[in-house]
Amino acid sequence: MSISIIGFIGYGAMASLMGQNLEQAGYEIIAYTPSGKGHGDADVPMLASPRLVAEQSDAVILCVPDDAAENAALHGPDGLLAGLREGQLVLDTSTVSPEQADNLATLLGERKVEVMDTPMSGSTPEADKGALIMLAGGPKETLKRARPILDCIGRITLHTGPAGSAARLKLVVNGIMGGTLNIIAEGIAYGLAAGVDRNVLFDALQELAVISPHHKRKISMGKARKFPSQFPTRLMSKDMGLLMEAARRCGVPMHGMAAASQNLAASNHYHANEDYAALIAKMERDAANR
């Protein structure tokens, strides 16, 4: 089955940027969101249900915030499952639990629909440039079919193994991001409380090779005390929770990740829709009395 029409389930900040890059590559884009409104390109038709998206698409990209949103889109008379056809391709770019990824592979496999879990690493700046790193779990044959789509939205695609493997690796990636940001925020809080000049502290951290470019962006937000939402705190906090539960199931102790998860959960109370770098501001207020 050739692919010319791609349907999105969820068309928020990340999905709309992916959609724009796919449109520029010649694909036609349609979408569904629970609100009936998309983000970004007003020319993308917003359909009334996931079922309609499935019925009118050659391939479907899921980009929803969590397991509950994905299940709501999948099931029921107007759900995605009701409209999918044998031979269609489904790519799940959402960050969901490993169990959710496994369940989706089973459900779609029973319908002879090709599916891969394809979460991305990167935020809105990378999505805008088509420079995301795409993780892909599923059969190599399915990846071959999906690669032209993934190449439009990412600079590289890493085949992680069988279905569900990409979902698991994504939790590793986001855990490292959240855990590292927590360490940075704690270090900044100590430096400020100890009397280090604020500008000197933030500027010095920008020069260190041990801090990634991603986290240097977060430090810049912290210095400016402005946190435009490239990766909302509510989503990072959710992902840390998924990682903690997945690690518990595997019997893996995660003491450092647990501390980061708790701090991000507390930050989420105040900064849910701001970038997760707002943890720096929370630590600055709480620990350094600023």
PDB file of N, CA and C in Angstrom, residues 87-170:
ATOM      1  N   GLY A  87      -3.117  -3.817   6.386  1.00  0.00           N
ATOM      2  CA  GLY A  87      -2.060  -3.270   5.551  1.00  0.00           C
ATOM      3  C   GLY A  87      -1.701  -1.831   5.834  1.00  0.00           C
ATOM      4  N   GLN A  88      -2.497  -1.143   6.667  1.00  0.00           N
ATOM      5  CA  GLN A  88      -2.127   0.218   7.030  1.00  0.00           C
ATOM      6  C   GLN A  88      -0.890   0.220   7.934  1.00  0.00           C
ATOM      7  N   LEU A  89      -0.294   1.399   8.048  1.00  0.00           N
ATOM      8  CA  LEU A  89       0.888   1.583   8.880  1.00  0.00           C
ATOM      9  C   LEU A  89       0.546   2.537  10.011  1.00  0.00           C
ATOM     10  N   VAL A  90       0.901   2.162  11.242  1.00  0.00           N
ATOM     11  CA  VAL A  90       0.699   3.018  12.409  1.00  0.00           C
ATOM     12  C   VAL A  90       2.039   3.216  13.102  1.00  0.00           C
ATOM     13  N   LEU A  91       2.396   4.475  13.341  1.00  0.00           N
ATOM     14  CA  LEU A  91       3.618   4.835  14.052  1.00  0.00           C
ATOM     15  C   LEU A  91       3.222   5.563  15.327  1.00  0.00           C
ATOM     16  N   ASP A  92       3.660   5.050  16.457  1.00  0.00           N
ATOM     17  CA  ASP A  92       3.300   5.659  17.741  1.00  0.00           C
ATOM     18  C   ASP A  92       4.480   6.457  18.264  1.00  0.00           C
ATOM     19  N   THR A  93       4.422   7.772  18.096  1.00  0.00           N
ATOM     20  CA  THR A  93       5.497   8.644  18.555  1.00  0.00           C
ATOM     21  C   THR A  93       5.296   9.094  20.002  1.00  0.00           C
ATOM     22  N   SER A  94       4.218   8.662  20.635  1.00  0.00           N
ATOM     23  CA  SER A  94       3.922   9.047  22.011  1.00  0.00           C
ATOM     24  C   SER A  94       4.921   8.403  22.975  1.00  0.00           C
ATOM     25  N   THR A  95       5.102   9.047  24.132  1.00  0.00           N
ATOM     26  CA  THR A  95       5.860   8.420  25.212  1.00  0.00           C
ATOM     27  C   THR A  95       4.860   7.765  26.151  1.00  0.00           C
ATOM     28  N   VAL A  96       4.768   6.448  26.075  1.00  0.00           N
ATOM     29  CA  VAL A  96       3.793   5.688  26.850  1.00  0.00           C
ATOM     30  C   VAL A  96       4.528   4.595  27.620  1.00  0.00           C
ATOM     31  N   SER A  97       3.786   3.893  28.462  1.00  0.00           N
ATOM     32  CA  SER A  97       4.394   2.818  29.244  1.00  0.00           C
ATOM     33  C   SER A  97       4.772   1.658  28.327  1.00  0.00           C
ATOM     34  N   PRO A  98       5.755   0.853  28.728  1.00  0.00           N
ATOM     35  CA  PRO A  98       6.092  -0.340  27.948  1.00  0.00           C
ATOM     36  C   PRO A  98       4.890  -1.255  27.740  1.00  0.00           C
ATOM     37  N   GLU A  99       4.060  -1.389  28.767  1.00  0.00           N
ATOM     38  CA  GLU A  99       2.874  -2.251  28.645  1.00  0.00           C
ATOM     39  C   GLU A  99       1.913  -1.718  27.595  1.00  0.00           C
ATOM     40  N   GLN A 100       1.777  -0.396  27.517  1.00  0.00           N
ATOM     41  CA  GLN A 100       0.913   0.200  26.500  1.00  0.00           C
ATOM     42  C   GLN A 100       1.454  -0.077  25.100  1.00  0.00           C
ATOM     43  N   ALA A 101       2.759   0.051  24.926  1.00  0.00           N
ATOM     44  CA  ALA A 101       3.370  -0.222  23.623  1.00  0.00           C
ATOM     45  C   ALA A 101       3.175  -1.681  23.225  1.00  0.00           C
ATOM     46  N   ASP A 102       3.346  -2.583  24.188  1.00  0.00           N
ATOM     47  CA  ASP A 102       3.157  -4.007  23.910  1.00  0.00           C
ATOM     48  C   ASP A 102       1.707  -4.294  23.521  1.00  0.00           C
ATOM     49  N   ASN A 103       0.793  -3.664  24.239  1.00  0.00           N
ATOM     50  CA  ASN A 103      -0.630  -3.887  23.974  1.00  0.00           C
ATOM     51  C   ASN A 103      -1.017  -3.374  22.597  1.00  0.00           C
ATOM     52  N   LEU A 104      -0.488  -2.216  22.216  1.00  0.00           N
ATOM     53  CA  LEU A 104      -0.800  -1.665  20.892  1.00  0.00           C
ATOM     54  C   LEU A 104      -0.299  -2.601  19.797  1.00  0.00           C
ATOM     55  N   ALA A 105       0.901  -3.140  19.967  1.00  0.00           N
ATOM     56  CA  ALA A 105       1.444  -4.059  18.965  1.00  0.00           C
ATOM     57  C   ALA A 105       0.554  -5.300  18.823  1.00  0.00           C
ATOM     58  N   THR A 106       0.053  -5.781  19.939  1.00  0.00           N
ATOM     59  CA  THR A 106      -0.822  -6.960  19.906  1.00  0.00           C
ATOM     60  C   THR A 106      -2.148  -6.642  19.222  1.00  0.00           C
ATOM     61  N   LEU A 107      -2.771  -5.536  19.624  1.00  0.00           N
ATOM     62  CA  LEU A 107      -4.064  -5.166  19.067  1.00  0.00           C
ATOM     63  C   LEU A 107      -4.000  -4.969  17.557  1.00  0.00           C
ATOM     64  N   LEU A 108      -2.968  -4.267  17.112  1.00  0.00           N
ATOM     65  CA  LEU A 108      -2.864  -3.988  15.679  1.00  0.00           C
ATOM     66  C   LEU A 108      -2.387  -5.200  14.902  1.00  0.00           C
ATOM     67  N   GLY A 109      -1.545  -6.020  15.531  1.00  0.00           N
ATOM     68  CA  GLY A 109      -1.126  -7.253  14.875  1.00  0.00           C
ATOM     69  C   GLY A 109      -2.297  -8.171  14.591  1.00  0.00           C
ATOM     70  N   GLU A 110      -3.250  -8.224  15.505  1.00  0.00           N
ATOM     71  CA  GLU A 110      -4.452  -9.044  15.305  1.00  0.00           C
ATOM     72  C   GLU A 110      -5.258  -8.571  14.114  1.00  0.00           C
ATOM     73  N   ARG A 111      -5.139  -7.300  13.783  1.00  0.00           N
ATOM     74  CA  ARG A 111      -5.866  -6.720  12.645  1.00  0.00           C
ATOM     75  C   ARG A 111      -5.009  -6.657  11.389  1.00  0.00           C
ATOM     76  N   LYS A 112      -3.812  -7.225  11.459  1.00  0.00           N
ATOM     77  CA  LYS A 112      -2.865  -7.237  10.346  1.00  0.00           C
ATOM     78  C   LYS A 112      -2.510  -5.830   9.894  1.00  0.00           C
ATOM     79  N   VAL A 113      -2.412  -4.933  10.887  1.00  0.00           N
ATOM     80  CA  VAL A 113      -1.950  -3.568  10.664  1.00  0.00           C
ATOM     81  C   VAL A 113      -0.487  -3.506  11.082  1.00  0.00           C
ATOM     82  N   GLU A 114       0.362  -2.918  10.261  1.00  0.00           N
ATOM     83  CA  GLU A 114       1.776  -2.787  10.596  1.00  0.00           C
ATOM     84  C   GLU A 114       1.958  -1.661  11.601  1.00  0.00           C
ATOM     85  N   VAL A 115       2.734  -1.918  12.648  1.00  0.00           N
ATOM     86  CA  VAL A 115       2.873  -0.928  13.711  1.00  0.00           C
ATOM     87  C   VAL A 115       4.297  -0.915  14.236  1.00  0.00           C
ATOM     88  N   MET A 116       4.763   0.274  14.598  1.00  0.00           N
ATOM     89  CA  MET A 116       6.044   0.438  15.278  1.00  0.00           C
ATOM     90  C   MET A 116       5.866   1.458  16.390  1.00  0.00           C
ATOM     91  N   ASP A 117       6.530   1.227  17.526  1.00  0.00           N
ATOM     92  CA  ASP A 117       6.650   2.292  18.513  1.00  0.00           C
ATOM     93  C   ASP A 117       7.839   3.146  18.092  1.00  0.00           C
ATOM     94  N   THR A 118       7.566   4.427  17.857  1.00  0.00           N
ATOM     95  CA  THR A 118       8.585   5.330  17.304  1.00  0.00           C
ATOM     96  C   THR A 118       8.660   6.639  18.094  1.00  0.00           C
ATOM     97  N   PRO A 119       8.897   6.576  19.401  1.00  0.00           N
ATOM     98  CA  PRO A 119       9.039   7.836  20.149  1.00  0.00           C
ATOM     99  C   PRO A 119      10.282   8.589  19.686  1.00  0.00           C
ATOM    100  N   MET A 120      10.234   9.896  19.896  1.00  0.00           N
ATOM    101  CA  MET A 120      11.341  10.728  19.424  1.00  0.00           C
ATOM    102  C   MET A 120      12.125  11.300  20.587  1.00  0.00           C
ATOM    103  N   SER A 121      13.391  11.574  20.342  1.00  0.00           N
ATOM    104  CA  SER A 121      14.203  12.315  21.294  1.00  0.00           C
ATOM    105  C   SER A 121      14.455  13.694  20.710  1.00  0.00           C
ATOM    106  N   GLY A 122      14.107  14.705  21.479  1.00  0.00           N
ATOM    107  CA  GLY A 122      14.221  16.078  21.009  1.00  0.00           C
ATOM    108  C   GLY A 122      12.998  16.870  21.419  1.00  0.00           C
ATOM    109  N   SER A 123      13.108  18.181  21.318  1.00  0.00           N
ATOM    110  CA  SER A 123      12.018  19.075  21.687  1.00  0.00           C
ATOM    111  C   SER A 123      11.578  19.866  20.463  1.00  0.00           C
ATOM    112  N   THR A 124      10.779  20.904  20.688  1.00  0.00           N
ATOM    113  CA  THR A 124      10.231  21.653  19.556  1.00  0.00           C
ATOM    114  C   THR A 124      11.299  22.251  18.629  1.00  0.00           C
ATOM    115  N   PRO A 125      12.465  22.706  19.110  1.00  0.00           N
ATOM    116  CA  PRO A 125      13.457  23.216  18.147  1.00  0.00           C
ATOM    117  C   PRO A 125      13.908  22.149  17.152  1.00  0.00           C
ATOM    118  N   GLU A 126      14.102  20.920  17.638  1.00  0.00           N
ATOM    119  CA  GLU A 126      14.509  19.824  16.747  1.00  0.00           C
ATOM    120  C   GLU A 126      13.361  19.407  15.829  1.00  0.00           C
ATOM    121  N   ALA A 127      12.147  19.397  16.381  1.00  0.00           N
ATOM    122  CA  ALA A 127      10.988  19.035  15.550  1.00  0.00           C
ATOM    123  C   ALA A 127      10.796  20.030  14.415  1.00  0.00           C
ATOM    124  N   ASP A 128      11.011  21.307  14.699  1.00  0.00           N
ATOM    125  CA  ASP A 128      10.861  22.345  13.687  1.00  0.00           C
ATOM    126  C   ASP A 128      11.835  22.143  12.531  1.00  0.00           C
ATOM    127  N   LYS A 129      13.051  21.706  12.858  1.00  0.00           N
ATOM    128  CA  LYS A 129      14.095  21.536  11.833  1.00  0.00           C
ATOM    129  C   LYS A 129      14.093  20.143  11.217  1.00  0.00           C
ATOM    130  N   GLY A 130      13.190  19.270  11.648  1.00  0.00           N
ATOM    131  CA  GLY A 130      13.211  17.887  11.172  1.00  0.00           C
ATOM    132  C   GLY A 130      14.451  17.162  11.636  1.00  0.00           C
ATOM    133  N   ALA A 131      14.924  17.507  12.841  1.00  0.00           N
ATOM    134  CA  ALA A 131      16.188  16.977  13.343  1.00  0.00           C
ATOM    135  C   ALA A 131      16.010  16.125  14.594  1.00  0.00           C
ATOM    136  N   LEU A 132      14.835  15.557  14.778  1.00  0.00           N
ATOM    137  CA  LEU A 132      14.607  14.669  15.909  1.00  0.00           C
ATOM    138  C   LEU A 132      15.411  13.375  15.739  1.00  0.00           C
ATOM    139  N   ILE A 133      15.696  12.723  16.845  1.00  0.00           N
ATOM    140  CA  ILE A 133      16.236  11.363  16.796  1.00  0.00           C
ATOM    141  C   ILE A 133      15.065  10.419  17.025  1.00  0.00           C
ATOM    142  N   MET A 134      14.797   9.577  16.042  1.00  0.00           N
ATOM    143  CA  MET A 134      13.643   8.690  16.104  1.00  0.00           C
ATOM    144  C   MET A 134      14.091   7.301  16.562  1.00  0.00           C
ATOM    145  N   LEU A 135      13.415   6.793  17.576  1.00  0.00           N
ATOM    146  CA  LEU A 135      13.642   5.436  18.057  1.00  0.00           C
ATOM    147  C   LEU A 135      12.544   4.559  17.476  1.00  0.00           C
ATOM    148  N   ALA A 136      12.896   3.406  16.950  1.00  0.00           N
ATOM    149  CA  ALA A 136      11.918   2.589  16.228  1.00  0.00           C
ATOM    150  C   ALA A 136      11.971   1.147  16.693  1.00  0.00           C
ATOM    151  N   GLY A 137      10.870   0.683  17.291  1.00  0.00           N
ATOM    152  CA  GLY A 137      10.773  -0.694  17.734  1.00  0.00           C
ATOM    153  C   GLY A 137       9.774  -1.463  16.896  1.00  0.00           C
ATOM    154  N   GLY A 138      10.198  -2.580  16.335  1.00  0.00           N
ATOM    155  CA  GLY A 138       9.322  -3.389  15.498  1.00  0.00           C
ATOM    156  C   GLY A 138      10.111  -4.084  14.411  1.00  0.00           C
ATOM    157  N   PRO A 139       9.419  -4.806  13.528  1.00  0.00           N
ATOM    158  CA  PRO A 139      10.107  -5.578  12.492  1.00  0.00           C
ATOM    159  C   PRO A 139      10.901  -4.699  11.527  1.00  0.00           C
ATOM    160  N   LYS A 140      12.015  -5.229  11.043  1.00  0.00           N
ATOM    161  CA  LYS A 140      12.829  -4.488  10.083  1.00  0.00           C
ATOM    162  C   LYS A 140      12.052  -4.183   8.812  1.00  0.00           C
ATOM    163  N   GLU A 141      11.161  -5.112   8.403  1.00  0.00           N
ATOM    164  CA  GLU A 141      10.373  -4.900   7.188  1.00  0.00           C
ATOM    165  C   GLU A 141       9.442  -3.699   7.355  1.00  0.00           C
ATOM    166  N   THR A 142       8.873  -3.546   8.545  1.00  0.00           N
ATOM    167  CA  THR A 142       8.006  -2.402   8.813  1.00  0.00           C
ATOM    168  C   THR A 142       8.815  -1.115   8.841  1.00  0.00           C
ATOM    169  N   LEU A 143      10.012  -1.182   9.412  1.00  0.00           N
ATOM    170  CA  LEU A 143      10.871   0.004   9.440  1.00  0.00           C
ATOM    171  C   LEU A 143      11.216   0.460   8.026  1.00  0.00           C
ATOM    172  N   LYS A 144      11.458  -0.479   7.138  1.00  0.00           N
ATOM    173  CA  LYS A 144      11.778  -0.112   5.753  1.00  0.00           C
ATOM    174  C   LYS A 144      10.631   0.688   5.139  1.00  0.00           C
ATOM    175  N   ARG A 145       9.418   0.289   5.439  1.00  0.00           N
ATOM    176  CA  ARG A 145       8.260   1.010   4.921  1.00  0.00           C
ATOM    177  C   ARG A 145       8.086   2.366   5.599  1.00  0.00           C
ATOM    178  N   ALA A 146       8.398   2.412   6.891  1.00  0.00           N
ATOM    179  CA  ALA A 146       8.196   3.640   7.658  1.00  0.00           C
ATOM    180  C   ALA A 146       9.307   4.661   7.456  1.00  0.00           C
ATOM    181  N   ARG A 147      10.472   4.226   7.015  1.00  0.00           N
ATOM    182  CA  ARG A 147      11.636   5.101   6.995  1.00  0.00           C
ATOM    183  C   ARG A 147      11.426   6.387   6.189  1.00  0.00           C
ATOM    184  N   PRO A 148      10.776   6.383   5.030  1.00  0.00           N
ATOM    185  CA  PRO A 148      10.584   7.662   4.330  1.00  0.00           C
ATOM    186  C   PRO A 148       9.844   8.698   5.170  1.00  0.00           C
ATOM    187  N   ILE A 149       8.894   8.250   5.984  1.00  0.00           N
ATOM    188  CA  ILE A 149       8.181   9.162   6.878  1.00  0.00           C
ATOM    189  C   ILE A 149       9.104   9.627   7.989  1.00  0.00           C
ATOM    190  N   LEU A 150       9.780   8.683   8.618  1.00  0.00           N
ATOM    191  CA  LEU A 150      10.651   9.026   9.738  1.00  0.00           C
ATOM    192  C   LEU A 150      11.796   9.937   9.300  1.00  0.00           C
ATOM    193  N   ASP A 151      12.268   9.759   8.070  1.00  0.00           N
ATOM    194  CA  ASP A 151      13.358  10.593   7.567  1.00  0.00           C
ATOM    195  C   ASP A 151      12.937  12.045   7.374  1.00  0.00           C
ATOM    196  N   CYS A 152      11.637  12.282   7.237  1.00  0.00           N
ATOM    197  CA  CYS A 152      11.136  13.652   7.088  1.00  0.00           C
ATOM    198  C   CYS A 152      11.085  14.389   8.422  1.00  0.00           C
ATOM    199  N   ILE A 153      10.968  13.650   9.510  1.00  0.00           N
ATOM    200  CA  ILE A 153      10.783  14.293  10.803  1.00  0.00           C
ATOM    201  C   ILE A 153      11.999  14.157  11.718  1.00  0.00           C
ATOM    202  N   GLY A 154      12.941  13.315  11.330  1.00  0.00           N
ATOM    203  CA  GLY A 154      14.125  13.121  12.161  1.00  0.00           C
ATOM    204  C   GLY A 154      15.398  13.131  11.332  1.00  0.00           C
ATOM    205  N   ARG A 155      16.504  13.414  11.989  1.00  0.00           N
ATOM    206  CA  ARG A 155      17.805  13.393  11.292  1.00  0.00           C
ATOM    207  C   ARG A 155      18.402  11.992  11.301  1.00  0.00           C
ATOM    208  N   ILE A 156      17.936  11.140  12.197  1.00  0.00           N
ATOM    209  CA  ILE A 156      18.424   9.762  12.253  1.00  0.00           C
ATOM    210  C   ILE A 156      17.344   8.896  12.880  1.00  0.00           C
ATOM    211  N   THR A 157      17.256   7.651  12.421  1.00  0.00           N
ATOM    212  CA  THR A 157      16.345   6.675  13.001  1.00  0.00           C
ATOM    213  C   THR A 157      17.163   5.504  13.512  1.00  0.00           C
ATOM    214  N   LEU A 158      16.978   5.166  14.790  1.00  0.00           N
ATOM    215  CA  LEU A 158      17.690   4.058  15.414  1.00  0.00           C
ATOM    216  C   LEU A 158      16.728   2.890  15.597  1.00  0.00           C
ATOM    217  N   HIS A 159      17.028   1.763  14.929  1.00  0.00           N
ATOM    218  CA  HIS A 159      16.205   0.562  15.124  1.00  0.00           C
ATOM    219  C   HIS A 159      16.612  -0.068  16.444  1.00  0.00           C
ATOM    220  N   THR A 160      15.682  -0.113  17.385  1.00  0.00           N
ATOM    221  CA  THR A 160      16.001  -0.522  18.752  1.00  0.00           C
ATOM    222  C   THR A 160      15.742  -2.002  19.015  1.00  0.00           C
ATOM    223  N   GLY A 161      15.102  -2.685  18.059  1.00  0.00           N
ATOM    224  CA  GLY A 161      14.782  -4.096  18.260  1.00  0.00           C
ATOM    225  C   GLY A 161      13.306  -4.355  18.049  1.00  0.00           C
ATOM    226  N   PRO A 162      12.739  -5.355  18.730  1.00  0.00           N
ATOM    227  CA  PRO A 162      11.347  -5.737  18.509  1.00  0.00           C
ATOM    228  C   PRO A 162      10.371  -4.705  19.049  1.00  0.00           C
ATOM    229  N   ALA A 163       9.099  -4.913  18.778  1.00  0.00           N
ATOM    230  CA  ALA A 163       8.043  -4.017  19.247  1.00  0.00           C
ATOM    231  C   ALA A 163       8.157  -3.813  20.753  1.00  0.00           C
ATOM    232  N   GLY A 164       8.025  -2.569  21.183  1.00  0.00           N
ATOM    233  CA  GLY A 164       8.107  -2.226  22.592  1.00  0.00           C
ATOM    234  C   GLY A 164       9.483  -1.793  23.045  1.00  0.00           C
ATOM    235  N   SER A 165      10.520  -2.122  22.276  1.00  0.00           N
ATOM    236  CA  SER A 165      11.881  -1.783  22.702  1.00  0.00           C
ATOM    237  C   SER A 165      12.138  -0.287  22.653  1.00  0.00           C
ATOM    238  N   ALA A 166      11.562   0.397  21.678  1.00  0.00           N
ATOM    239  CA  ALA A 166      11.765   1.848  21.583  1.00  0.00           C
ATOM    240  C   ALA A 166      11.075   2.568  22.738  1.00  0.00           C
ATOM    241  N   ALA A 167       9.904   2.086  23.121  1.00  0.00           N
ATOM    242  CA  ALA A 167       9.203   2.691  24.257  1.00  0.00           C
ATOM    243  C   ALA A 167      10.035   2.577  25.525  1.00  0.00           C
ATOM    244  N   ARG A 168      10.701   1.447  25.692  1.00  0.00           N
ATOM    245  CA  ARG A 168      11.538   1.239  26.868  1.00  0.00           C
ATOM    246  C   ARG A 168      12.783   2.130  26.827  1.00  0.00           C
ATOM    247  N   LEU A 169      13.422   2.218  25.657  1.00  0.00           N
ATOM    248  CA  LEU A 169      14.600   3.068  25.526  1.00  0.00           C
ATOM    249  C   LEU A 169      14.242   4.533  25.733  1.00  0.00           C
ATOM    250  N   LYS A 170      13.059   4.933  25.288  1.00  0.00           N
ATOM    251  CA  LYS A 170      12.646   6.333  25.471  1.00  0.00           C
ATOM    252  C   LYS A 170      12.574   6.695  26.947  1.00  0.00           C
TER     253      LYS A 170
END
